[in-house]
Amino acid sequence: MKLIYAKDYNDLSRKAANILSAQVILHPRAVLGLATGSSPIGTYKQLIEWNKKQDVDFSKVTTVNLDEYVGLDPSNEQSYRYFMDNNFFNHININKANTNVPNGMAVDIEEECKRYDALINSIGGIDMQLLGIGNNGHIAFNEPDEAFEKTTHKVSLKPETIEANKRFFNNISDVPIFAITMGIKSIMQARSIVLIVNSNDKYDILKQSLFGPVTPSVPASILQMHSNLTVIYCCDKEL
Ligand code: GLP
């Protein structure tokens, strides 16, 4: 595990963007696993800037996103497809057909989960996975549980996750209660993982995840088992 301390959010975003762009420069056909949430926004902004300067080229890149709310269609501003289009894809030279987000509007959610896993396999898995962490230690929408869920699945969001994510919605009652999330196996099979953490509030859960017991009650703790994990964090104290 590589632990990189960033002095502020801008520094964190530039460091993460540097690592992602190095991946794309070295492997122009890279498969990037991407995340939503407030943490990666600065990383995407930096990558957009470098793409506009032609320092990094996304034309051959494929992306797979971690998760999507069930019941929100891509035109809904709170859907993760909308987030990705507006915060990243619409501003870079990526082929939109090569960007993938689970379909939260699928009639058969179980089928959609299977389709998503098959898709990840068919593109050869993920070269580099960008991750954030939830306040309760969730990664993607893999919530604390009694076992690690391996494959893409439908999840009931925990009250604390709904509470944390309500800031993006007008009303807490508008926050979907279900999501589709990539499973722990697909995340752990990524050849490299970059976890970004930008908040003092997440210091304790990050410490527990990286140095505490590996347990499904702290989903991010599984990342300790990954052989190529980079953690970039910005908190008042160093770990
Ligand atoms: C959501 C996403 C996660 C993300 C988490 C933290 O729950 N499903 O992938 O890591 O939010 O988000 P933020 O970066 O806004 O704290």
CSV table of C-alpha atoms and ligand atoms in Angstrom, one decimal:
chain,number,residue,atom,x,y,z
A,1,MET,CA,0.0,0.0,0.0
A,2,LYS,CA,1.3,3.5,-0.9
A,3,LEU,CA,0.1,6.3,1.4
A,4,ILE,CA,0.3,9.7,-0.1
A,5,TYR,CA,-0.4,12.7,2.1
A,6,ALA,CA,-1.9,15.7,0.2
A,7,LYS,CA,-1.7,19.2,1.7
A,8,ASP,CA,-5.1,20.3,0.4
A,9,TYR,CA,-7.9,19.3,-1.9
A,10,ASN,CA,-6.2,20.8,-4.9
A,11,ASP,CA,-3.0,18.9,-4.2
A,12,LEU,CA,-5.0,15.7,-3.8
A,13,SER,CA,-6.8,16.2,-7.0
A,14,ARG,CA,-3.7,16.9,-9.0
A,15,LYS,CA,-1.9,13.9,-7.5
A,16,ALA,CA,-4.8,11.6,-8.4
A,17,ALA,CA,-5.1,13.1,-11.9
A,18,ASN,CA,-1.3,12.6,-12.4
A,19,ILE,CA,-1.6,8.9,-11.6
A,20,LEU,CA,-4.7,8.4,-13.8
A,21,SER,CA,-3.2,10.3,-16.7
A,22,ALA,CA,0.1,8.4,-16.4
A,23,GLN,CA,-2.0,5.2,-16.7
A,24,VAL,CA,-3.7,6.5,-19.9
A,25,ILE,CA,-0.4,7.8,-21.4
A,26,LEU,CA,1.3,4.4,-20.8
A,27,HIS,CA,-1.8,2.4,-21.9
A,28,PRO,CA,-4.0,4.5,-24.3
A,29,ARG,CA,-6.6,1.7,-24.4
A,30,ALA,CA,-6.8,1.6,-20.6
A,31,VAL,CA,-10.0,0.6,-18.8
A,32,LEU,CA,-10.6,3.1,-16.0
A,33,GLY,CA,-13.0,2.4,-13.2
A,34,LEU,CA,-14.6,5.7,-12.1
A,35,ALA,CA,-16.3,7.0,-9.1
A,36,THR,CA,-18.9,9.7,-8.3
A,37,GLY,CA,-19.3,11.8,-5.1
A,38,SER,CA,-17.7,15.1,-4.2
A,39,SER,CA,-14.2,13.7,-3.8
A,40,PRO,CA,-13.3,13.0,-7.4
A,41,ILE,CA,-14.7,16.3,-8.9
A,42,GLY,CA,-11.3,18.0,-8.6
A,43,THR,CA,-9.5,15.1,-10.2
A,44,TYR,CA,-11.9,15.2,-13.2
A,45,LYS,CA,-11.4,19.0,-13.5
A,46,GLN,CA,-7.7,18.6,-13.6
A,47,LEU,CA,-7.9,15.8,-16.2
A,48,ILE,CA,-10.3,17.9,-18.3
A,49,GLU,CA,-7.7,20.7,-18.3
A,50,TRP,CA,-4.8,18.4,-19.3
A,51,ASN,CA,-7.0,16.9,-22.0
A,52,LYS,CA,-7.8,20.3,-23.4
A,53,LYS,CA,-4.0,21.0,-23.5
A,54,GLN,CA,-3.6,17.6,-25.3
A,55,ASP,CA,-1.4,16.3,-22.6
A,56,VAL,CA,-3.7,13.3,-22.1
A,57,ASP,CA,-5.9,11.6,-24.8
A,58,PHE,CA,-9.0,9.7,-23.8
A,59,SER,CA,-10.1,8.7,-27.3
A,60,LYS,CA,-9.3,5.0,-26.9
A,61,VAL,CA,-10.1,4.8,-23.2
A,62,THR,CA,-13.0,2.7,-21.8
A,63,THR,CA,-14.6,3.5,-18.5
A,64,VAL,CA,-16.8,1.6,-16.1
A,65,ASN,CA,-18.5,3.4,-13.2
A,66,LEU,CA,-19.0,1.8,-9.8
A,67,ASP,CA,-22.7,2.4,-9.2
A,68,GLU,CA,-26.0,4.0,-10.0
A,69,TYR,CA,-29.2,4.8,-8.1
A,70,VAL,CA,-32.2,2.6,-8.9
A,71,GLY,CA,-35.0,4.6,-10.4
A,72,LEU,CA,-33.1,7.6,-11.7
A,73,ASP,CA,-32.8,8.1,-15.4
A,74,PRO,CA,-29.8,9.7,-17.1
A,75,SER,CA,-31.6,13.0,-17.4
A,76,ASN,CA,-32.1,13.2,-13.7
A,77,GLU,CA,-29.4,15.6,-12.3
A,78,GLN,CA,-28.8,13.3,-9.3
A,79,SER,CA,-28.2,10.2,-11.4
A,80,TYR,CA,-24.6,9.1,-11.6
A,81,ARG,CA,-24.8,9.0,-15.4
A,82,TYR,CA,-25.7,12.7,-15.4
A,83,PHE,CA,-22.9,13.4,-12.9
A,84,MET,CA,-20.3,11.7,-15.0
A,85,ASP,CA,-21.4,13.3,-18.3
A,86,ASN,CA,-21.5,16.7,-16.8
A,87,ASN,CA,-18.4,16.5,-14.6
A,88,PHE,CA,-16.2,14.6,-17.0
A,89,PHE,CA,-17.3,12.9,-20.2
A,90,ASN,CA,-18.8,15.9,-21.9
A,91,HIS,CA,-15.6,17.8,-21.6
A,92,ILE,CA,-13.0,15.3,-22.8
A,93,ASN,CA,-12.4,13.5,-26.1
A,94,ILE,CA,-13.7,10.2,-24.9
A,95,ASN,CA,-16.1,8.1,-27.1
A,96,LYS,CA,-19.3,8.2,-25.1
A,97,ALA,CA,-20.1,4.7,-26.4
A,98,ASN,CA,-17.1,3.5,-24.4
A,99,THR,CA,-18.4,4.9,-21.1
A,100,ASN,CA,-20.4,2.6,-18.9
A,101,VAL,CA,-22.6,3.3,-15.9
A,102,PRO,CA,-25.1,0.7,-14.6
A,103,ASN,CA,-28.6,1.3,-15.9
A,104,GLY,CA,-30.7,2.2,-12.8
A,105,MET,CA,-33.9,2.2,-15.0
A,106,ALA,CA,-33.5,-1.4,-16.1
A,107,VAL,CA,-36.8,-3.3,-15.9
A,108,ASP,CA,-35.0,-6.3,-14.6
A,109,ILE,CA,-32.3,-5.1,-12.2
A,110,GLU,CA,-30.9,-8.6,-11.6
A,111,GLU,CA,-30.4,-9.0,-15.4
A,112,GLU,CA,-28.7,-5.6,-15.5
A,113,CYS,CA,-26.3,-6.7,-12.7
A,114,LYS,CA,-25.4,-9.8,-14.7
A,115,ARG,CA,-25.0,-7.7,-17.9
A,116,TYR,CA,-22.6,-5.3,-16.0
A,117,ASP,CA,-20.4,-8.1,-14.7
A,118,ALA,CA,-20.3,-9.7,-18.2
A,119,LEU,CA,-19.4,-6.3,-19.6
A,120,ILE,CA,-16.5,-5.8,-17.2
A,121,ASN,CA,-15.2,-9.3,-18.1
A,122,SER,CA,-15.6,-8.7,-21.8
A,123,ILE,CA,-13.4,-5.6,-21.7
A,124,GLY,CA,-10.7,-7.5,-19.8
A,125,GLY,CA,-11.4,-6.1,-16.4
A,126,ILE,CA,-10.3,-2.8,-14.9
A,127,ASP,CA,-6.8,-1.4,-15.2
A,128,MET,CA,-7.1,1.4,-12.7
A,129,GLN,CA,-10.0,1.9,-10.3
A,130,LEU,CA,-10.6,5.3,-8.7
A,131,LEU,CA,-12.4,5.1,-5.4
A,132,GLY,CA,-13.9,7.3,-2.7
A,133,ILE,CA,-15.0,6.1,0.7
A,134,GLY,CA,-18.4,6.6,2.4
A,135,ASN,CA,-18.6,7.8,6.0
A,136,ASN,CA,-19.5,4.2,7.1
A,137,GLY,CA,-16.6,2.7,5.2
A,138,HIS,CA,-18.6,1.8,2.1
A,139,ILE,CA,-16.8,1.6,-1.3
A,140,ALA,CA,-19.0,2.1,-4.4
A,141,PHE,CA,-22.4,1.3,-2.7
A,142,ASN,CA,-21.1,-1.8,-0.9
A,143,GLU,CA,-22.6,-1.1,2.5
A,144,PRO,CA,-21.4,-2.6,5.8
A,145,ASP,CA,-22.8,-6.2,5.9
A,146,GLU,CA,-22.2,-9.6,7.2
A,147,ALA,CA,-20.4,-10.8,4.1
A,148,PHE,CA,-18.6,-9.2,1.2
A,149,GLU,CA,-20.9,-9.2,-1.9
A,150,LYS,CA,-18.8,-10.3,-4.8
A,151,THR,CA,-20.6,-9.4,-7.9
A,152,THR,CA,-22.7,-6.4,-9.2
A,153,HIS,CA,-25.9,-6.4,-7.1
A,154,LYS,CA,-28.8,-4.3,-6.0
A,155,VAL,CA,-28.3,-2.8,-2.5
A,156,SER,CA,-30.6,-1.2,0.0
A,157,LEU,CA,-28.8,2.0,1.1
A,158,LYS,CA,-28.2,2.4,4.8
A,159,PRO,CA,-29.9,5.3,6.6
A,160,GLU,CA,-26.4,6.9,7.2
A,161,THR,CA,-25.7,6.8,3.4
A,162,ILE,CA,-29.1,8.3,2.6
A,163,GLU,CA,-28.4,11.0,5.2
A,164,ALA,CA,-24.9,11.7,3.8
A,165,ASN,CA,-26.2,11.9,0.2
A,166,LYS,CA,-29.3,14.0,0.9
A,167,ARG,CA,-27.1,17.1,0.4
A,168,PHE,CA,-27.4,16.6,-3.4
A,169,PHE,CA,-31.2,16.4,-3.3
A,170,ASN,CA,-34.0,18.8,-2.5
A,171,ASN,CA,-35.5,16.5,0.1
A,172,ILE,CA,-34.3,13.4,1.9
A,173,SER,CA,-37.4,11.7,0.6
A,174,ASP,CA,-36.1,12.2,-2.9
A,175,VAL,CA,-32.9,10.1,-2.2
A,176,PRO,CA,-33.4,6.7,-3.8
A,177,ILE,CA,-33.3,3.8,-1.3
A,178,PHE,CA,-31.8,1.3,-3.7
A,179,ALA,CA,-28.8,1.3,-5.9
A,180,ILE,CA,-26.9,-1.0,-8.2
A,181,THR,CA,-23.3,-1.4,-7.2
A,182,MET,CA,-20.3,-3.1,-8.6
A,183,GLY,CA,-19.3,-5.9,-6.2
A,184,ILE,CA,-16.2,-6.3,-4.1
A,185,LYS,CA,-14.7,-8.9,-6.4
A,186,SER,CA,-14.8,-6.6,-9.5
A,187,ILE,CA,-13.3,-3.8,-7.5
A,188,MET,CA,-10.6,-6.1,-6.0
A,189,GLN,CA,-9.8,-7.5,-9.4
A,190,ALA,CA,-8.8,-4.1,-10.7
A,191,ARG,CA,-5.1,-4.2,-11.5
A,192,SER,CA,-4.5,-1.0,-9.5
A,193,ILE,CA,-6.7,1.0,-7.1
A,194,VAL,CA,-6.4,4.7,-6.2
A,195,LEU,CA,-8.4,5.7,-3.2
A,196,ILE,CA,-8.9,9.4,-2.5
A,197,VAL,CA,-10.1,10.7,0.8
A,198,ASN,CA,-10.6,14.4,1.4
A,199,SER,CA,-12.1,15.1,4.8
A,200,ASN,CA,-11.1,15.1,8.4
A,201,ASP,CA,-14.5,13.5,9.1
A,202,LYS,CA,-13.2,10.4,7.3
A,203,TYR,CA,-9.9,10.2,9.1
A,204,ASP,CA,-11.1,7.6,11.6
A,205,ILE,CA,-12.9,5.4,9.1
A,206,LEU,CA,-9.9,5.6,6.8
A,207,LYS,CA,-7.5,4.5,9.6
A,208,GLN,CA,-9.8,1.7,10.6
A,209,SER,CA,-10.1,0.6,7.0
A,210,LEU,CA,-6.4,0.5,6.3
A,211,PHE,CA,-5.1,-0.7,9.7
A,212,GLY,CA,-8.0,-2.4,11.5
A,213,PRO,CA,-9.4,-5.9,10.9
A,214,VAL,CA,-10.5,-6.9,7.4
A,215,THR,CA,-14.2,-7.2,7.9
A,216,PRO,CA,-17.4,-6.8,5.8
A,217,SER,CA,-18.7,-4.4,8.5
A,218,VAL,CA,-16.0,-2.0,7.2
A,219,PRO,CA,-16.2,-2.7,3.4
A,220,ALA,CA,-13.1,-0.6,2.6
A,221,SER,CA,-11.0,-2.8,4.9
A,222,ILE,CA,-10.8,-5.4,2.1
A,223,LEU,CA,-8.6,-2.9,0.2
A,224,GLN,CA,-5.7,-3.9,2.6
A,225,MET,CA,-5.6,-7.2,0.7
A,226,HIS,CA,-5.0,-5.5,-2.7
A,227,SER,CA,-1.5,-5.7,-4.0
A,228,ASN,CA,-1.5,-2.3,-5.8
A,229,LEU,CA,-3.4,0.2,-3.7
A,230,THR,CA,-2.5,3.9,-3.6
A,231,VAL,CA,-4.3,6.0,-1.0
A,232,ILE,CA,-4.1,9.8,-1.4
A,233,TYR,CA,-5.6,11.6,1.5
A,234,CYS,CA,-6.0,15.1,2.8
A,235,CYS,CA,-6.7,15.3,6.5
A,236,ASP,CA,-5.3,17.5,9.3
A,237,LYS,CA,-3.2,14.6,10.7
A,238,GLU,CA,-1.0,12.2,8.8
A,239,LEU,CA,-1.8,8.5,9.2
B,1,GLP,C1,-21.4,7.7,-2.6
B,1,GLP,C2,-20.7,6.9,-3.7
B,1,GLP,C3,-19.4,6.4,-3.3
B,1,GLP,C4,-18.5,7.6,-2.8
B,1,GLP,C5,-19.2,8.1,-1.6
B,1,GLP,C6,-18.5,9.2,-0.9
B,1,GLP,O1,-22.0,7.0,-1.7
B,1,GLP,N1,-21.6,5.8,-4.1
B,1,GLP,O2,-18.7,5.8,-4.5
B,1,GLP,O3,-17.2,7.1,-2.5
B,1,GLP,O4,-20.5,8.6,-2.0
B,1,GLP,O5,-18.8,10.4,-1.5
B,1,GLP,P1,-18.0,11.8,-1.2
B,1,GLP,O6,-16.8,11.8,-2.0
B,1,GLP,O7,-19.0,12.8,-1.7
B,1,GLP,O8,-17.8,11.9,0.2
